[in-house]
XYZ file of C-alpha atoms in Angstrom:
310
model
C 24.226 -13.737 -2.328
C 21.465 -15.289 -4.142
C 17.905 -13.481 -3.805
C 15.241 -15.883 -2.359
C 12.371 -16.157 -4.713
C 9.045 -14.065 -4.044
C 6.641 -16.782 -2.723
C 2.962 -15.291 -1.224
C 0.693 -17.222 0.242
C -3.775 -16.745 0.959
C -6.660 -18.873 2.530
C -9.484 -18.087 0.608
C -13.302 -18.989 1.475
C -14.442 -19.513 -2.072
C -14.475 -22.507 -4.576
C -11.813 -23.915 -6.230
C -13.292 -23.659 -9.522
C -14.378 -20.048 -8.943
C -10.864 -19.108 -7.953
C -9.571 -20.410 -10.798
C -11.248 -19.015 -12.911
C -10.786 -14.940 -11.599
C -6.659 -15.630 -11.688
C -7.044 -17.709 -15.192
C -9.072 -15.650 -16.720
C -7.327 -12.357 -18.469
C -10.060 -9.886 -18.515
C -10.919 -10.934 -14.624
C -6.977 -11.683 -13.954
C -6.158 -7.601 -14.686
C -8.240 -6.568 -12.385
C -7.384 -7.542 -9.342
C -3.499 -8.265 -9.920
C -1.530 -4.958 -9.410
C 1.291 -5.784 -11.644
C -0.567 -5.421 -14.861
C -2.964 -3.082 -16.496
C -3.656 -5.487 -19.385
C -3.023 -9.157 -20.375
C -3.969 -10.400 -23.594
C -4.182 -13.755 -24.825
C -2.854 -14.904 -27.915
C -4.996 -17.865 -29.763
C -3.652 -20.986 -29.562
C -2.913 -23.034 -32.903
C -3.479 -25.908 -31.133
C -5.206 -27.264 -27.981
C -1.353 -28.838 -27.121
C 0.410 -25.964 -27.367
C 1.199 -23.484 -23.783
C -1.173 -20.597 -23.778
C 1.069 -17.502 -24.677
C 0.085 -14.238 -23.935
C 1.133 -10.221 -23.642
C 0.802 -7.874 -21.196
C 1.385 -4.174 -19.978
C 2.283 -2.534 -16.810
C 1.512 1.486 -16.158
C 4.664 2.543 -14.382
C 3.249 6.218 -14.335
C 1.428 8.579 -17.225
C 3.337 7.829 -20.559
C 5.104 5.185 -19.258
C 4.533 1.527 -19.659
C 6.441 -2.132 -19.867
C 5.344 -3.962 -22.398
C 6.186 -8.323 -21.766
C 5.115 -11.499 -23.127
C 4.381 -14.746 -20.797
C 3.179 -18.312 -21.527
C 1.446 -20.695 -19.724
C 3.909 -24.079 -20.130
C 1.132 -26.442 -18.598
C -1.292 -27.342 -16.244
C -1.127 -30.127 -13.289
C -4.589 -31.225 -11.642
C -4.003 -34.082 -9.231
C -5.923 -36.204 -6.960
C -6.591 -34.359 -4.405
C -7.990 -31.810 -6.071
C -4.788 -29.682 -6.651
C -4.325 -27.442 -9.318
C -1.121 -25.729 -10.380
C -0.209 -23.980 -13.219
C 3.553 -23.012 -14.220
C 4.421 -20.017 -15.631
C 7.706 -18.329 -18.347
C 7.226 -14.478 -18.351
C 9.695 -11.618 -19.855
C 10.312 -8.447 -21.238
C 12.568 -6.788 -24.267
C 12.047 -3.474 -22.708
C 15.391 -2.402 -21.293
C 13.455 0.373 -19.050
C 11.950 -2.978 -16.951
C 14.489 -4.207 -14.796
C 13.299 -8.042 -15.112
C 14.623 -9.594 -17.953
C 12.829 -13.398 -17.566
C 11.452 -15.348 -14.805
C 9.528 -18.285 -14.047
C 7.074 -19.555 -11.193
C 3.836 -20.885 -10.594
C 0.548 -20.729 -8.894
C -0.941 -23.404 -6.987
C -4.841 -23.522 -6.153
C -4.718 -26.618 -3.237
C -8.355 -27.478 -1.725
C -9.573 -27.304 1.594
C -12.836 -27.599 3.759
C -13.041 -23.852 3.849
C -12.278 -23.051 0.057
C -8.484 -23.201 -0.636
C -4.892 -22.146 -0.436
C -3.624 -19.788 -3.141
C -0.159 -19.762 -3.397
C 2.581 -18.447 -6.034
C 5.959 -18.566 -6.295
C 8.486 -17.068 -8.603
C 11.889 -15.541 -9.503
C 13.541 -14.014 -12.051
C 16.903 -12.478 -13.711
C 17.681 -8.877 -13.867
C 19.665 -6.790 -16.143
C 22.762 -4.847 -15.540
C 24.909 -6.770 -13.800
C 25.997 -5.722 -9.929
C 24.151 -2.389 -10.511
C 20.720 -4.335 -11.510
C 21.171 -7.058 -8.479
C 21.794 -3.455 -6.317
C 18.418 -2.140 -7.527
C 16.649 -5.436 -7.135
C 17.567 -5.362 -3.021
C 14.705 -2.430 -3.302
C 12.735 -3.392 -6.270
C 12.098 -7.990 -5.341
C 10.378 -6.244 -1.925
C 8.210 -3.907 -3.658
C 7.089 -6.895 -6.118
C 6.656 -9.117 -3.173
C 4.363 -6.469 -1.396
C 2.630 -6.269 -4.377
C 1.358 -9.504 -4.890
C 0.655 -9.921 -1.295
C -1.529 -6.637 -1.828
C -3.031 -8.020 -5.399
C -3.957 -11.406 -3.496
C -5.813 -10.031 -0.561
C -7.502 -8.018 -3.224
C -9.075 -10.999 -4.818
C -9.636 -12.905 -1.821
C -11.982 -9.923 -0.915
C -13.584 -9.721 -4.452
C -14.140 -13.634 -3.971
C -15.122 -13.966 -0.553
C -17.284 -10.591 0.133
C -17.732 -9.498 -3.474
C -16.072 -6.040 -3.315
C -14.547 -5.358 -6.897
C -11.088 -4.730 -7.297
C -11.179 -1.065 -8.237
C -13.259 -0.032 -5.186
C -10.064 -1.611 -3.043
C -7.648 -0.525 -5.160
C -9.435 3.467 -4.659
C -9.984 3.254 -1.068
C -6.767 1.777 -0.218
C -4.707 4.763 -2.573
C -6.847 7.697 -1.203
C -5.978 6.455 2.291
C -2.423 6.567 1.435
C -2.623 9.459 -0.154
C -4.540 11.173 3.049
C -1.867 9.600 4.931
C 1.026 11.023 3.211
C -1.000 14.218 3.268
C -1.242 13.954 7.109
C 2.771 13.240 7.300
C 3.628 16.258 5.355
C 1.124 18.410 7.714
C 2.246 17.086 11.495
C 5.636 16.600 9.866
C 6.021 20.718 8.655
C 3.998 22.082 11.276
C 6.654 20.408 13.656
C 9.997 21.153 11.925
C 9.794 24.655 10.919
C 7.701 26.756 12.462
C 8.964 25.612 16.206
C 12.246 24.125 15.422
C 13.936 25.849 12.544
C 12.609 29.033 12.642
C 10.419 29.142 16.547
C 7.621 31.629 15.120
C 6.986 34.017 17.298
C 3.488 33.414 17.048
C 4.270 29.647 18.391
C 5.899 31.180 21.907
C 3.395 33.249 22.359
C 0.405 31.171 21.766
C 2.365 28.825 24.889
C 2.896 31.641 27.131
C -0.833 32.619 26.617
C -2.320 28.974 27.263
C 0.223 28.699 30.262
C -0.447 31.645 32.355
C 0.527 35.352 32.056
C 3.286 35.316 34.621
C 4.671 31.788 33.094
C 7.561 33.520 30.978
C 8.018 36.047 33.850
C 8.897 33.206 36.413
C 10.853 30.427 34.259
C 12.276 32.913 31.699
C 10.783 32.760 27.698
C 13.875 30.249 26.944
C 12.264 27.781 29.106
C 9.221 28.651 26.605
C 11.161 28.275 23.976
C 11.889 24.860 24.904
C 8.460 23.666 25.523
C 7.498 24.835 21.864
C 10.703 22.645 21.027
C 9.171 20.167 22.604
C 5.661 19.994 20.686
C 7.583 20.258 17.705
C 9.293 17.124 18.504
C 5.900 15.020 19.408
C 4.744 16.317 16.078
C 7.411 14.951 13.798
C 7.345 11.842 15.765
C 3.131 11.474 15.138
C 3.952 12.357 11.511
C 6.481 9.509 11.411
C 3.457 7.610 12.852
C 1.220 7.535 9.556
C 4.098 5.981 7.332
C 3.713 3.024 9.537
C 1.570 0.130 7.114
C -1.044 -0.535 10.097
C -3.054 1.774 12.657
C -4.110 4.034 9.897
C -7.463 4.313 11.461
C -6.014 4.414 14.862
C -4.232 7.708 13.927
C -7.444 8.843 12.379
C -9.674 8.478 15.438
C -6.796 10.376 17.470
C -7.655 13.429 15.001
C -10.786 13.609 15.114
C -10.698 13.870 18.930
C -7.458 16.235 18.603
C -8.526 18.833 16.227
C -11.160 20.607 18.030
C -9.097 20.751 20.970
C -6.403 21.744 19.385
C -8.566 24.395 17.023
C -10.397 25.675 21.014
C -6.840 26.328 21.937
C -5.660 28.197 19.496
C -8.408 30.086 19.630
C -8.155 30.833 23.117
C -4.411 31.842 23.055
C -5.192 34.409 20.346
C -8.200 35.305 19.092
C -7.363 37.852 16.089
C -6.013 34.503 14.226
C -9.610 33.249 13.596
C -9.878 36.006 11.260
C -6.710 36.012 10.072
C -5.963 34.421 6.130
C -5.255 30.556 6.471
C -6.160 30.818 9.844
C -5.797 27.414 12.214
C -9.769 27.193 12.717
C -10.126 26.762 8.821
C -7.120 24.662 8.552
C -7.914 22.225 11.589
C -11.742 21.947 10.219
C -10.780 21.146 6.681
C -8.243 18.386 8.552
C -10.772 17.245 10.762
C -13.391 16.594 8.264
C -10.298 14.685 5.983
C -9.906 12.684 9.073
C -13.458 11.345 9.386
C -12.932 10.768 5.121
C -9.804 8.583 5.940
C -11.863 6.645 9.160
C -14.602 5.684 6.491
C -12.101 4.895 3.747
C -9.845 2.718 5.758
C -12.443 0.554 7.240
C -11.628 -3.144 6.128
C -9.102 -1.871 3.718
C -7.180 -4.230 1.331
C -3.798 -5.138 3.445
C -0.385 -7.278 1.939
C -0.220 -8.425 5.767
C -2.931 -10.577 5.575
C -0.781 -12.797 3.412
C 1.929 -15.761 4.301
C 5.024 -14.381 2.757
C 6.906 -17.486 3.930
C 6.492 -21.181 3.644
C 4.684 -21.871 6.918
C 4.271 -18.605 8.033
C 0.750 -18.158 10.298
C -0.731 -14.608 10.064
């Protein structure tokens, strides 16, 4: 089956001309697009000839694609209209594009204008390459969703691109932090293993004579239980949206949860890597990833579709 091509779609409350000039622009371009860390234009021989240039991606620390791209020409019409078509490609067998083509379109409005790109390209390797693609065309669609939201905020509220780019990583990376936290705390200490510590802490909290009258397997299965809504609240934060949702529930939850701890046993506040330490340093993380998240940089925010409302 064919692959449909990536096509991304943003109103943006700025001038045309001004818009323009941020995606046209190399220096301004590499910025805000996350799919390069460079683009450099080669000088034209000629005001006729297609503006070629190079550029470089940063897969990871010693890593990089290397690609050249040209600008075949540029289309103003009457209405204001702008649209200018793009040839891009690589050598570099490590990239698994080989050549594409598309466009970007810059199409006026009251408001500002409608910035809109489309583009596909071939891969390499045969079946294996189109099998990779089915994971990788997504990934380079939700990128330039994320890169155009990006410069729709740098143009309409003025916040430069690597001030997003930071707040919108740390809050993933808090995120992922928070996953690995709700998600361990779940799994193994009351579901693989049931620390004994775990029982007892619900025995304490539910009454002296609890265990005595239901029996500790009924316990058992309570702590079973919390483990359960744990791993499901960790699943929670590798949701894209209601990051600060999940943040707000923390910073209510951890004291409680710190109190109660505390209550159940209180030797463990001055025990090594004690809950109260651990739940502070959390909650304080928390109200770090509330302020970070505020108006963050979102791919949703973009049409992904021809005629898609958002």
């Amino acid at each position: 089956m064919k692959k449909k091509p990536i096509y991304v779609e943003v109103d943006i409350r700025a001038p045309i001309d001004e818009a323009w000039n941020y995606t046209q622009n190399p220096k301004l371009h590499e910025q805000w697009d996350l799919r390069f860390t460079s683009i450099t234009y080669i000088d034209k021989k000629s005001p006729e000839e297609p503006q070629r240039f190079t550029y470089e991606t940063k897969v990871m620390p010693g890593i990089a694609v290397s690609g050249w791209g040209e600008s075949k020409g540029e289309h103003h019409k009457k209405d204001g209209t702008k649209t200018s078509s793009l040839h891009f490609g690589t050598p570099q067998k490590i990239s698994p594009i080989a050549e594409g083509k598309g466009y970007w379109r810059y199409i006026p409005d009251d408001q500002g204008l409608t910035f809109l790109t489309q583009y596909d390209y071939d891969v390499r390797y045969g079946k294996l390459g189109k099998l990779f693609d089915a994971v990788f065309r997504p990934v380079m669609g939700w990128a330039t969703a994320l890169s155009f939201d990006v410069l729709k905020r740098w143009l309409e509220k003025g916040e430069n691109p690597f001030s997003q780019y930071r707040r919108f990583f740390l809050t993933m990376l808090i995120s992922v932090l928070f996953c690995f936290v709700w998600l361990y705390h779940g799994l193994v200490p009351k579901i693989i293993v049931q620390h004994p510590t775990e029982v007892m802490m619900i025995e304490k909290l539910l009454g002296g004579d609890y265990s005595q009258l239901n029996g500790s397997s009924n316990t058992s299965q309570i702590v079973n239980w919390i483990g359960l809504a744990e791993i499901i609240f960790a699943l929670c934060w590798l949701l894209p949206r209601g990051k600060r949702l999940l943040f707000g529930v923390q910073i209510v939850l951890f004291p409680f949860l710190t109190l109660g701890a505390v209550l159940a046993d209180k030797t463990i506040a001055t025990a090594p890597f004690n809950p109260v330490t651990l739940n502070v340093a959390l909650w304080v993380l928390s109200i770090i990833g509330l302020i970070l998240s505020k108006d963050m940089p979102s791919a949703k925010s973009c049409k992904r579709k021809r005629g898609e409302t958002t």
